[in-house]
mmCIF file of C-alpha atoms in Angstrom:
data_model
loop_
_atom_site.group_PDB
_atom_site.id
_atom_site.type_symbol
_atom_site.label_atom_id
_atom_site.label_comp_id
_atom_site.label_asym_id
_atom_site.label_seq_id
_atom_site.Cartn_x
_atom_site.Cartn_y
_atom_site.Cartn_z
ATOM 1 C CA MET A 178 135.302 138.619 186.942
ATOM 2 C CA LYS A 179 136.276 134.987 187.173
ATOM 3 C CA PHE A 180 133.817 132.158 186.524
ATOM 4 C CA LEU A 181 134.101 128.773 188.044
ATOM 5 C CA SER A 182 133.683 125.794 185.691
ATOM 6 C CA ASN A 183 131.394 122.870 186.336
ATOM 7 C CA VAL A 184 129.122 124.889 188.609
ATOM 8 C CA ASP A 185 126.195 122.789 189.774
ATOM 9 C CA MET A 186 123.027 124.868 189.360
ATOM 10 C CA ASP A 187 121.028 122.285 191.325
ATOM 11 C CA LYS A 188 117.740 123.156 189.544
ATOM 12 C CA ASN A 189 118.191 126.909 189.938
ATOM 13 C CA GLN A 190 117.109 129.408 187.247
ATOM 14 C CA LEU A 191 119.202 131.482 184.893
ATOM 15 C CA LEU A 192 117.474 134.795 184.497
ATOM 16 C CA GLN A 193 118.133 137.306 181.685
ATOM 17 C CA VAL A 194 121.005 135.223 180.291
ATOM 18 C CA VAL A 195 122.453 136.121 176.880
ATOM 19 C CA ILE A 196 124.113 133.406 174.782
ATOM 20 C CA GLN A 197 127.345 134.494 173.140
ATOM 21 C CA PRO A 198 126.492 136.396 169.936
ATOM 22 C CA ALA A 199 128.924 136.202 166.993
ATOM 23 C CA ALA A 200 128.905 136.829 163.269
ATOM 24 C CA VAL A 201 130.977 133.669 162.713
ATOM 25 C CA ALA A 202 131.261 130.430 164.628
ATOM 26 C CA PRO A 203 133.833 130.486 167.525
ATOM 27 C CA GLY A 204 137.142 128.766 166.877
ATOM 28 C CA SER A 205 138.314 125.515 168.491
ATOM 29 C CA PRO A 206 134.811 124.565 169.720
ATOM 30 C CA VAL A 207 134.175 121.788 172.211
ATOM 31 C CA ASP A 208 131.372 119.315 172.376
ATOM 32 C CA GLY A 209 128.170 121.037 173.531
ATOM 33 C CA GLN A 210 129.393 124.629 173.034
ATOM 34 C CA VAL A 211 126.590 127.121 172.135
ATOM 35 C CA TYR A 212 126.513 130.492 170.363
ATOM 36 C CA TYR A 213 124.027 132.836 168.624
ATOM 37 C CA ASN A 214 124.766 133.657 164.936
ATOM 38 C CA THR A 215 123.926 137.303 164.306
ATOM 39 C CA GLY A 216 123.889 136.696 160.522
ATOM 40 C CA THR A 217 121.402 133.799 160.354
ATOM 41 C CA ASN A 218 119.616 134.716 163.638
ATOM 42 C CA LEU A 219 119.824 131.075 164.714
ATOM 43 C CA TYR A 220 121.283 129.356 167.819
ATOM 44 C CA TYR A 221 123.940 126.730 167.058
ATOM 45 C CA TYR A 222 125.514 123.993 169.132
ATOM 46 C CA TYR A 223 128.633 122.032 168.370
ATOM 47 C CA ARG A 224 128.576 118.248 168.222
ATOM 48 C CA VAL A 225 131.930 116.520 168.052
ATOM 49 C CA THR A 226 130.525 113.445 166.291
ATOM 50 C CA ASP A 227 129.395 115.671 163.389
ATOM 51 C CA THR A 228 132.432 118.005 163.521
ATOM 52 C CA THR A 229 130.136 120.881 162.640
ATOM 53 C CA TRP A 230 127.864 123.501 164.152
ATOM 54 C CA ILE A 231 124.251 122.419 164.113
ATOM 55 C CA PRO A 232 121.286 124.812 164.362
ATOM 56 C CA PHE A 233 118.880 124.068 167.158
ATOM 57 C CA GLY A 234 116.205 121.703 165.808
ATOM 58 C CA GLY A 235 118.400 120.483 162.873
ATOM 59 C CA GLY A 236 118.690 116.745 162.250
ATOM 60 C CA ASN A 237 115.603 115.892 164.251
ATOM 61 C CA VAL A 238 113.096 115.807 161.373
ATOM 62 C CA VAL A 239 112.379 112.443 159.718
ATOM 63 C CA GLY A 240 110.603 112.139 156.351
ATOM 64 C CA GLY A 241 107.351 110.197 156.280
ATOM 65 C CA ALA A 242 105.239 108.595 153.527
ATOM 66 C CA GLY A 243 105.503 110.700 150.348
ATOM 67 C CA LEU A 244 108.137 113.012 151.926
ATOM 68 C CA GLY A 245 111.881 112.886 151.561
ATOM 69 C CA GLU A 246 114.281 114.351 154.208
ATOM 70 C CA SER A 247 117.850 115.511 153.738
ATOM 71 C CA THR A 248 120.178 117.434 156.089
ATOM 72 C CA THR A 249 123.113 119.469 154.855
ATOM 73 C CA ALA A 250 125.267 121.547 157.225
ATOM 74 C CA GLY A 251 122.676 120.977 159.909
ATOM 75 C CA VAL A 252 119.804 122.295 157.694
ATOM 76 C CA THR A 253 116.978 119.800 157.158
ATOM 77 C CA THR A 254 114.960 119.904 153.922
ATOM 78 C CA LEU A 255 111.671 118.113 153.343
ATOM 79 C CA SER A 256 110.745 117.245 149.698
ATOM 80 C CA VAL A 257 107.521 115.898 148.208
ATOM 81 C CA ASN A 258 108.208 112.674 146.309
ATOM 82 C CA VAL A 259 106.690 112.837 142.764
ATOM 83 C CA ASP A 260 107.169 110.338 139.919
ATOM 84 C CA GLY A 261 107.414 112.965 137.163
ATOM 85 C CA VAL A 262 104.899 110.956 135.134
ATOM 86 C CA GLY A 263 101.585 111.459 136.867
ATOM 87 C CA LEU A 264 102.643 114.283 139.235
ATOM 88 C CA GLU A 265 105.271 116.981 138.869
ATOM 89 C CA ILE A 266 106.536 120.075 140.676
ATOM 90 C CA ASN A 267 106.583 123.199 138.543
ATOM 91 C CA ALA A 268 107.382 126.686 139.854
ATOM 92 C CA ASP A 269 107.222 125.329 143.451
ATOM 93 C CA ILE A 270 103.695 123.984 142.795
ATOM 94 C CA VAL A 271 102.702 120.326 142.933
ATOM 95 C CA ARG A 272 100.359 119.627 140.024
ATOM 96 C CA LEU A 273 98.949 116.846 137.809
ATOM 97 C CA LYS A 274 101.266 116.338 134.834
ATOM 98 C CA ASP A 275 99.925 116.655 131.263
ATOM 99 C CA LEU A 276 98.740 113.230 130.058
ATOM 100 C CA GLY A 277 99.448 111.934 133.543
ATOM 101 C CA VAL A 278 96.083 110.211 133.881
ATOM 102 C CA VAL A 279 96.225 107.201 131.537
ATOM 103 C CA THR A 280 93.757 104.384 130.925
ATOM 104 C CA ALA A 281 95.705 102.207 133.356
ATOM 105 C CA LYS A 282 95.012 104.765 136.118
ATOM 106 C CA LEU A 283 91.526 105.727 134.965
ATOM 107 C CA ALA A 284 90.053 102.533 133.529
ATOM 108 C CA ASP A 285 86.620 102.122 131.985
ATOM 109 C CA ASN A 286 83.839 102.782 134.494
ATOM 110 C CA ALA A 287 86.419 103.997 137.064
ATOM 111 C CA VAL A 288 84.619 107.325 137.545
ATOM 112 C CA THR A 289 81.317 106.171 139.006
ATOM 113 C CA THR A 290 78.504 107.946 140.783
ATOM 114 C CA ILE A 291 80.304 107.091 144.017
ATOM 115 C CA LYS A 292 83.334 109.155 142.974
ATOM 116 C CA VAL A 293 81.461 111.849 141.037
ATOM 117 C CA THR A 294 77.887 112.121 142.215
ATOM 118 C CA ASP A 295 75.047 112.964 139.860
ATOM 119 C CA LYS A 296 74.984 116.579 138.608
ATOM 120 C CA ASN A 297 78.317 117.492 140.226
ATOM 121 C CA ILE A 298 79.885 118.339 136.844
ATOM 122 C CA THR A 299 77.664 121.090 135.440
ATOM 123 C CA PHE A 300 77.815 123.473 132.487
ATOM 124 C CA ALA A 301 78.957 126.144 134.937
ATOM 125 C CA LYS A 302 82.061 124.037 135.725
ATOM 126 C CA ILE A 303 82.819 123.368 132.049
ATOM 127 C CA GLN A 304 83.007 126.950 130.867
ATOM 128 C CA ASP A 305 83.749 126.316 127.164
ATOM 129 C CA ILE A 306 80.453 124.560 126.449
ATOM 130 C CA PRO A 307 77.929 127.231 125.381
ATOM 131 C CA THR A 308 74.251 126.560 124.920
ATOM 132 C CA MET A 309 73.361 123.766 122.456
ATOM 133 C CA THR A 310 76.931 122.509 122.040
ATOM 134 C CA LEU A 311 79.001 119.532 123.106
ATOM 135 C CA ILE A 312 82.732 118.842 123.191
ATOM 136 C CA GLY A 313 84.070 116.468 120.554
ATOM 137 C CA ARG A 314 85.852 116.121 117.229
ATOM 138 C CA VAL A 315 84.071 115.615 113.908
ATOM 139 C CA ALA A 316 87.199 115.621 111.704
ATOM 140 C CA ALA A 317 88.958 112.373 110.840
ATOM 141 C CA GLY A 318 92.035 111.357 112.815
ATOM 142 C CA SER A 319 93.207 112.547 116.192
ATOM 143 C CA GLY A 320 93.494 116.142 117.333
ATOM 144 C CA VAL A 321 92.215 118.811 119.655
ATOM 145 C CA ALA A 322 88.545 118.592 120.541
ATOM 146 C CA SER A 323 86.288 121.606 120.137
ATOM 147 C CA SER A 324 82.717 122.703 120.714
ATOM 148 C CA ILE A 325 80.221 121.152 118.283
ATOM 149 C CA SER A 326 76.863 122.802 117.783
ATOM 150 C CA ILE A 327 73.669 120.776 118.048
ATOM 151 C CA ILE A 328 71.064 121.581 115.408
ATOM 152 C CA ASP A 329 67.303 121.225 115.717
ATOM 153 C CA ASP A 330 64.417 120.668 113.303
ATOM 154 C CA ASN A 331 64.473 124.242 111.971
ATOM 155 C CA THR A 332 68.131 124.182 110.898
ATOM 156 C CA MET A 333 68.398 120.581 109.642
ATOM 157 C CA ALA A 334 68.160 121.578 105.983
ATOM 158 C CA SER A 335 71.250 123.815 106.319
ATOM 159 C CA ALA A 336 73.322 121.391 108.420
ATOM 160 C CA LEU A 337 77.106 121.471 108.087
ATOM 161 C CA SER A 338 79.660 118.688 108.408
ATOM 162 C CA THR A 339 80.607 120.126 111.817
ATOM 163 C CA ASN A 340 77.090 119.856 113.308
ATOM 164 C CA ILE A 341 75.486 117.154 115.406
ATOM 165 C CA ALA A 342 71.782 116.561 114.824
ATOM 166 C CA THR A 343 69.346 115.353 117.464
ATOM 167 C CA ALA A 344 67.374 112.150 116.861
ATOM 168 C CA GLY A 345 64.186 114.189 116.709
ATOM 169 C CA SER A 346 65.514 116.585 114.081
ATOM 170 C CA ILE A 347 66.758 113.716 111.924
ATOM 171 C CA LYS A 348 63.409 111.949 112.102
ATOM 172 C CA ALA A 349 61.444 115.104 111.309
ATOM 173 C CA TYR A 350 63.661 115.908 108.327
ATOM 174 C CA VAL A 351 63.587 112.385 106.903
ATOM 175 C CA ASP A 352 59.829 112.173 107.366
ATOM 176 C CA SER A 353 59.342 115.433 105.496
ATOM 177 C CA ARG A 354 61.548 114.320 102.605
ATOM 178 C CA ILE A 355 60.034 110.850 102.307
ATOM 179 C CA SER A 356 56.530 112.252 102.271
ATOM 180 C CA SER A 357 57.383 114.279 99.150
ATOM 181 C CA ILE A 358 59.042 111.446 97.201
ATOM 182 C CA GLY A 359 56.873 110.010 94.438
ATOM 183 C CA SER A 360 53.974 112.365 95.049
ATOM 184 C CA LEU A 361 51.640 112.339 92.031
ATOM 185 C CA GLN A 362 50.590 115.903 91.207
ATOM 186 C CA GLY A 363 48.149 115.196 88.383
ATOM 187 C CA ALA A 364 47.727 115.206 84.615
ATOM 188 C CA PHE A 365 49.724 117.322 82.152
ATOM 189 C CA ASN A 366 48.524 118.581 78.760
ATOM 190 C CA ALA A 367 51.609 118.832 76.544
ATOM 191 C CA THR A 368 49.613 120.418 73.714
ATOM 192 C CA THR A 369 48.327 123.506 75.527
ATOM 193 C CA SER A 370 51.182 123.915 78.016
ATOM 194 C CA THR A 371 54.134 126.107 77.082
ATOM 195 C CA GLN A 372 56.139 125.494 80.284
ATOM 196 C CA PHE A 373 56.823 122.606 82.619
ATOM 197 C CA PRO A 374 54.482 122.227 85.643
ATOM 198 C CA GLY A 375 55.232 122.974 89.295
ATOM 199 C CA GLY A 376 56.211 126.039 91.286
ATOM 200 C CA ALA A 377 57.865 127.239 94.482
ATOM 201 C CA THR A 378 56.190 124.491 96.517
ATOM 202 C CA THR A 379 57.343 121.703 94.168
ATOM 203 C CA PHE A 380 59.791 119.277 95.805
ATOM 204 C CA LYS A 381 62.197 116.882 94.206
ATOM 205 C CA GLY A 382 60.297 113.699 93.301
ATOM 206 C CA TYR A 383 56.953 115.311 92.470
ATOM 207 C CA TYR A 384 55.677 113.963 89.135
ATOM 208 C CA TRP A 385 52.985 114.461 86.464
ATOM 209 C CA TYR A 386 51.767 112.123 83.693
ATOM 210 C CA VAL A 387 51.056 113.297 80.142
ATOM 211 C CA THR A 388 47.429 112.987 79.026
ATOM 212 C CA VAL A 389 47.704 114.910 75.747
ATOM 213 C CA ALA A 390 50.796 114.592 73.531
ATOM 214 C CA GLY A 391 52.801 117.637 72.491
ATOM 215 C CA THR A 392 56.139 119.434 72.719
ATOM 216 C CA VAL A 393 57.050 121.679 75.660
ATOM 217 C CA GLN A 394 60.271 123.724 75.748
ATOM 218 C CA GLY A 395 61.642 121.574 72.907
ATOM 219 C CA VAL A 396 60.921 118.257 74.662
ATOM 220 C CA PRO A 397 58.506 115.943 72.740
ATOM 221 C CA MET A 398 56.061 114.043 74.984
ATOM 222 C CA ASN A 399 53.618 111.235 74.259
ATOM 223 C CA VAL A 400 50.554 110.152 76.183
ATOM 224 C CA GLY A 401 51.618 108.178 79.242
ATOM 225 C CA ASP A 402 55.032 109.834 79.555
ATOM 226 C CA VAL A 403 56.025 111.050 83.039
ATOM 227 C CA LEU A 404 57.686 114.324 84.154
ATOM 228 C CA ILE A 405 59.606 114.110 87.464
ATOM 229 C CA ALA A 406 61.054 117.131 89.277
ATOM 230 C CA ASN A 407 64.809 116.604 89.664
ATOM 231 C CA LYS A 408 65.228 119.308 92.351
ATOM 232 C CA ASP A 409 63.235 121.425 94.767
ATOM 233 C CA ASN A 410 61.495 124.379 93.084
ATOM 234 C CA PRO A 411 62.536 123.298 89.559
ATOM 235 C CA SER A 412 62.653 125.781 86.687
ATOM 236 C CA LEU A 413 59.590 125.895 84.441
ATOM 237 C CA THR A 414 61.773 126.352 81.362
ATOM 238 C CA VAL A 415 65.033 124.461 82.059
ATOM 239 C CA ALA A 416 64.764 120.832 80.922
ATOM 240 C CA THR A 417 67.760 119.687 83.039
ATOM 241 C CA ASP A 418 65.682 120.354 86.173
ATOM 242 C CA TRP A 419 63.393 117.521 85.092
ATOM 243 C CA ILE A 420 63.494 113.779 84.405
ATOM 244 C CA PHE A 421 61.383 112.526 81.464
ATOM 245 C CA LEU A 422 60.229 108.902 81.413
ATOM 246 C CA GLU A 423 58.893 107.630 78.098
ATOM 247 C CA SER A 424 56.303 104.884 78.447
ATOM 248 C CA ASN A 425 54.426 105.052 75.139
ATOM 249 C CA ARG A 426 56.918 104.850 72.288
ATOM 250 C CA ASP A 427 56.066 103.225 68.931
ATOM 251 C CA GLN A 428 58.380 101.064 66.858
ATOM 252 C CA ALA A 429 61.369 103.142 65.754
ATOM 253 C CA THR A 430 61.999 103.689 62.040
ATOM 254 C CA THR A 431 64.589 105.595 60.070
ATOM 255 C CA THR A 432 62.523 108.748 60.569
ATOM 256 C CA VAL A 433 60.603 108.111 63.820
ATOM 257 C CA LEU A 434 62.133 108.058 67.319
ATOM 258 C CA GLY A 435 60.850 104.989 69.155
ATOM 259 C CA VAL A 436 61.631 101.622 70.671
ATOM 260 C CA VAL A 437 63.488 98.806 68.914
ATOM 261 C CA ALA A 438 64.233 95.133 69.460
ATOM 262 C CA LEU A 439 67.693 93.583 69.314
ATOM 263 C CA ALA A 440 68.496 91.194 66.501
ATOM 264 C CA THR A 441 69.659 87.661 67.248
ATOM 265 C CA ALA A 442 72.901 86.261 65.867
ATOM 266 C CA ALA A 443 70.939 84.186 63.363
ATOM 267 C CA GLU A 444 69.027 87.260 62.181
ATOM 268 C CA VAL A 445 72.287 89.160 61.762
ATOM 269 C CA GLN A 446 73.715 86.269 59.713
ATOM 270 C CA ALA A 447 70.592 86.222 57.552
ATOM 271 C CA GLY A 448 70.770 89.976 57.013
ATOM 272 C CA THR A 449 67.129 90.417 55.996
ATOM 273 C CA ASP A 450 65.444 92.090 59.049
ATOM 274 C CA ALA A 451 65.162 95.892 58.685
ATOM 275 C CA ASN A 452 63.522 96.600 62.071
ATOM 276 C CA LYS A 453 65.923 95.178 64.649
ATOM 277 C CA VAL A 454 69.169 96.628 65.984
ATOM 278 C CA VAL A 455 72.520 94.894 65.653
ATOM 279 C CA THR A 456 74.662 94.866 68.809
ATOM 280 C CA PRO A 457 78.476 94.663 68.845
ATOM 281 C CA SER A 458 78.165 91.060 70.006
ATOM 282 C CA THR A 459 75.895 89.937 67.185
ATOM 283 C CA LEU A 460 77.829 92.002 64.636
ATOM 284 C CA SER A 461 81.023 90.168 65.546
ATOM 285 C CA GLN A 462 79.245 86.872 64.770
ATOM 286 C CA ARG A 463 78.392 87.791 61.152
ATOM 287 C CA THR A 464 81.207 86.129 59.271
ATOM 288 C CA ALA A 465 82.101 86.594 55.627
ATOM 289 C CA THR A 466 81.931 83.731 53.124
ATOM 290 C CA GLU A 467 82.230 83.472 49.331
ATOM 291 C CA THR A 468 78.511 84.307 49.093
ATOM 292 C CA ARG A 469 77.933 86.565 52.124
ATOM 293 C CA SER A 470 79.489 89.848 53.222
ATOM 294 C CA GLY A 471 80.592 90.153 56.835
ATOM 295 C CA LEU A 472 83.530 90.344 59.188
ATOM 296 C CA ILE A 473 86.654 88.339 58.411
ATOM 297 C CA GLU A 474 89.709 87.595 60.488
ATOM 298 C CA ILE A 475 93.239 88.242 59.221
ATOM 299 C CA ALA A 476 95.413 85.136 58.942
ATOM 300 C CA THR A 477 98.632 84.880 60.880
ATOM 301 C CA GLN A 478 101.962 84.377 59.079
ATOM 302 C CA VAL A 479 101.992 80.733 60.178
ATOM 303 C CA GLU A 480 98.480 80.221 58.774
ATOM 304 C CA THR A 481 99.519 81.968 55.550
ATOM 305 C CA ASN A 482 102.611 79.794 55.207
ATOM 306 C CA THR A 483 100.622 76.610 55.955
ATOM 307 C CA GLY A 484 98.020 77.451 53.300
ATOM 308 C CA THR A 485 95.183 75.252 54.639
ATOM 309 C CA ASP A 486 92.826 77.832 56.252
ATOM 310 C CA ASP A 487 89.950 78.892 53.946
ATOM 311 C CA THR A 488 88.160 81.285 56.389
ATOM 312 C CA ARG A 489 90.807 83.935 57.043
ATOM 313 C CA ALA A 490 92.152 86.706 54.793
ATOM 314 C CA VAL A 491 95.799 87.085 53.732
ATOM 315 C CA THR A 492 97.265 90.593 53.750
ATOM 316 C CA PRO A 493 99.715 91.811 51.082
ATOM 317 C CA LEU A 494 102.521 91.895 53.663
ATOM 318 C CA LYS A 495 102.056 88.278 54.706
ATOM 319 C CA LEU A 496 101.775 87.147 51.068
ATOM 320 C CA LYS A 497 105.007 88.978 50.182
ATOM 321 C CA THR A 498 106.746 87.476 53.210
ATOM 322 C CA LEU A 499 105.685 83.979 52.096
ATOM 323 C CA LEU A 500 106.777 84.487 48.478
ATOM 324 C CA ASP A 501 110.112 85.997 49.499
ATOM 325 C CA ALA A 502 110.765 83.045 51.773
ATOM 326 C CA GLN A 503 109.903 80.605 48.967
ATOM 327 C CA LEU A 504 112.235 82.356 46.533
ATOM 328 C CA VAL A 505 115.064 82.202 49.050
ATOM 329 C CA ALA A 506 114.342 78.551 49.738
ATOM 330 C CA SER A 507 114.443 77.602 45.987
ATOM 331 C CA GLY A 508 117.598 79.496 45.017
ATOM 332 C CA PHE A 509 121.263 79.687 46.022
ATOM 333 C CA ALA A 510 124.158 81.840 44.740
ATOM 334 C CA THR A 511 127.866 82.133 45.516
ATOM 335 C CA ASN A 512 131.161 83.298 43.976
ATOM 336 C CA VAL A 513 133.924 80.949 42.776
ATOM 337 C CA GLY A 514 137.536 81.448 41.724
ATOM 338 C CA ASP A 515 140.848 81.718 43.564
ATOM 339 C CA ALA A 516 143.328 81.961 40.628
ATOM 340 C CA ALA A 517 144.616 78.459 41.440
ATOM 341 C CA ALA A 518 142.006 75.680 41.486
ATOM 342 C CA LEU A 519 140.242 74.321 38.379
ATOM 343 C CA THR A 520 137.331 72.603 40.204
ATOM 344 C CA TYR A 521 135.032 74.056 42.888
ATOM 345 C CA THR A 522 132.314 72.373 45.014
ATOM 346 C CA VAL A 523 129.132 74.419 45.606
ATOM 347 C CA THR A 524 126.918 73.245 48.511
ATOM 348 C CA HIS A 525 123.262 74.242 48.026
ATOM 349 C CA ASN A 526 121.515 71.788 50.510
ATOM 350 C CA PHE A 527 118.365 71.403 48.333
ATOM 351 C CA ASN A 528 118.381 67.620 48.963
ATOM 352 C CA THR A 529 117.887 66.881 45.260
ATOM 353 C CA LYS A 530 119.901 66.660 42.032
ATOM 354 C CA ASP A 531 116.995 68.343 40.201
ATOM 355 C CA VAL A 532 118.650 71.737 40.166
ATOM 356 C CA GLY A 533 119.671 74.131 37.424
ATOM 357 C CA VAL A 534 123.156 75.707 37.507
ATOM 358 C CA GLU A 535 124.115 78.941 35.723
ATOM 359 C CA LEU A 536 127.458 80.806 35.733
ATOM 360 C CA PHE A 537 128.131 84.407 34.736
ATOM 361 C CA ASP A 538 131.047 86.819 34.817
ATOM 362 C CA GLY A 539 130.884 88.838 38.038
ATOM 363 C CA THR A 540 132.115 91.963 36.257
ATOM 364 C CA THR A 541 130.463 91.910 32.834
ATOM 365 C CA GLY A 542 127.429 89.754 33.644
ATOM 366 C CA ALA A 543 128.086 87.578 30.576
ATOM 367 C CA THR A 544 127.143 83.899 30.761
ATOM 368 C CA VAL A 545 130.084 81.575 31.332
ATOM 369 C CA TYR A 546 130.110 77.876 30.435
ATOM 370 C CA ALA A 547 131.889 75.219 32.481
ATOM 371 C CA ASP A 548 131.575 71.511 33.188
ATOM 372 C CA VAL A 549 128.872 70.978 35.840
ATOM 373 C CA THR A 550 128.271 67.716 37.662
ATOM 374 C CA ARG A 551 125.982 66.794 40.593
ATOM 375 C CA PRO A 552 127.955 64.391 42.790
ATOM 376 C CA THR A 553 125.381 64.513 45.670
ATOM 377 C CA VAL A 554 121.821 65.761 46.299
ATOM 378 C CA ASN A 555 123.247 68.784 48.163
ATOM 379 C CA THR A 556 126.308 69.729 46.058
ATOM 380 C CA CYS A 557 127.392 70.674 42.538
ATOM 381 C CA ALA A 558 130.930 70.466 41.111
ATOM 382 C CA ILE A 559 132.097 73.246 38.707
ATOM 383 C CA ALA A 560 135.185 72.461 36.544
ATOM 384 C CA PHE A 561 137.113 75.001 34.408
ATOM 385 C CA ALA A 562 139.818 74.531 31.751
ATOM 386 C CA LYS A 563 141.704 77.507 33.226
ATOM 387 C CA ALA A 564 141.778 78.599 36.856
ATOM 388 C CA PRO A 565 139.472 81.628 37.224
ATOM 389 C CA ALA A 566 140.617 84.752 39.066
ATOM 390 C CA LEU A 567 139.588 85.447 42.643
ATOM 391 C CA ASN A 568 135.750 85.435 42.845
ATOM 392 C CA ALA A 569 135.620 85.952 39.095
ATOM 393 C CA TYR A 570 132.394 84.015 38.434
ATOM 394 C CA ARG A 571 128.951 83.954 40.052
ATOM 395 C CA VAL A 572 127.275 80.535 40.390
ATOM 396 C CA VAL A 573 123.421 80.490 40.688
ATOM 397 C CA VAL A 574 121.669 77.240 41.646
ATOM 398 C CA LYS A 575 117.847 76.958 41.245
ATOM 399 C CA LYS A 576 115.695 74.128 42.636
ATOM 400 C CA ASN A 577 113.431 72.635 39.953
#
């Protein structure tokens, strides 16, 4: 059958027409050519300006606000634009990113009753808040919040560091504790009693005053003394559960426990009062003299050498140091002799001619006599009839 090209249909219908089916696009296509792809089940038309086959509907979609559009090989893809900071796409799901809502996006007072009406967020919507708890963090520093239990009046006494107390429970607990502080329980006879007072209903702070003196559980008590419970339900036999205040002590002596007065510095210096106590401060002010015993300060080496201080003590070491220095300062010794010279000059630097000069044999120690003169205040001249051997004689010069 032969078909005529460029047939004018003049608004007539094509009934039961089949577009050319093919597994691949026809070769050498012309502008406007159409075929049906049996693999993709799509109709394609060829557009010369694109030099490619385009599926029907491709290239006619335009992205709008928040949507991106891209066309590849005639296939149009729409994408949701997300910033990756506040919003993200994960597993083909658009969701709010972790930490995406910051203070800049949710400022103080931003969530108002207009945006979240009263009672919209209920316990049923916040599933991890059980009865009598709230969400928060009681530990120091930053970290994951958790449920914190709220305690009432009945559990206040056993509160933990991870609890939150109501204002009412705090008030009730404080009121109950204050009411028991300093509660006078009555008189106490320390002569007839064998145990401390109190019982299971005794609270810390309850107290008794002694009306009859005596000793209870090894603790001596005088009239007017006070016993104070140091804990709830204190032991009747353990003294550490109690505080004892003594208010009626006599003057202390060498054999009687009691009160004492502190001695003044003048009284410590006098040393005659046998009833007052000496403190470290007043003790340090009792100085020793030639007629009074007391504390004395040790002289320094400079003070020892100066020899003008009459209030400080000299130790054996400082005295020896002074004497040794004086001996060195008043004496000088040297060897003479070189097997050539007959006269030798000895410089002693004593700044005086009042010196004594002695010579002795360096080997035998025997005294040697030579002519000695004192030409200056700092030197001596030693003259021999025969030149002595090298370092043969020892010359000793003493300041008179």
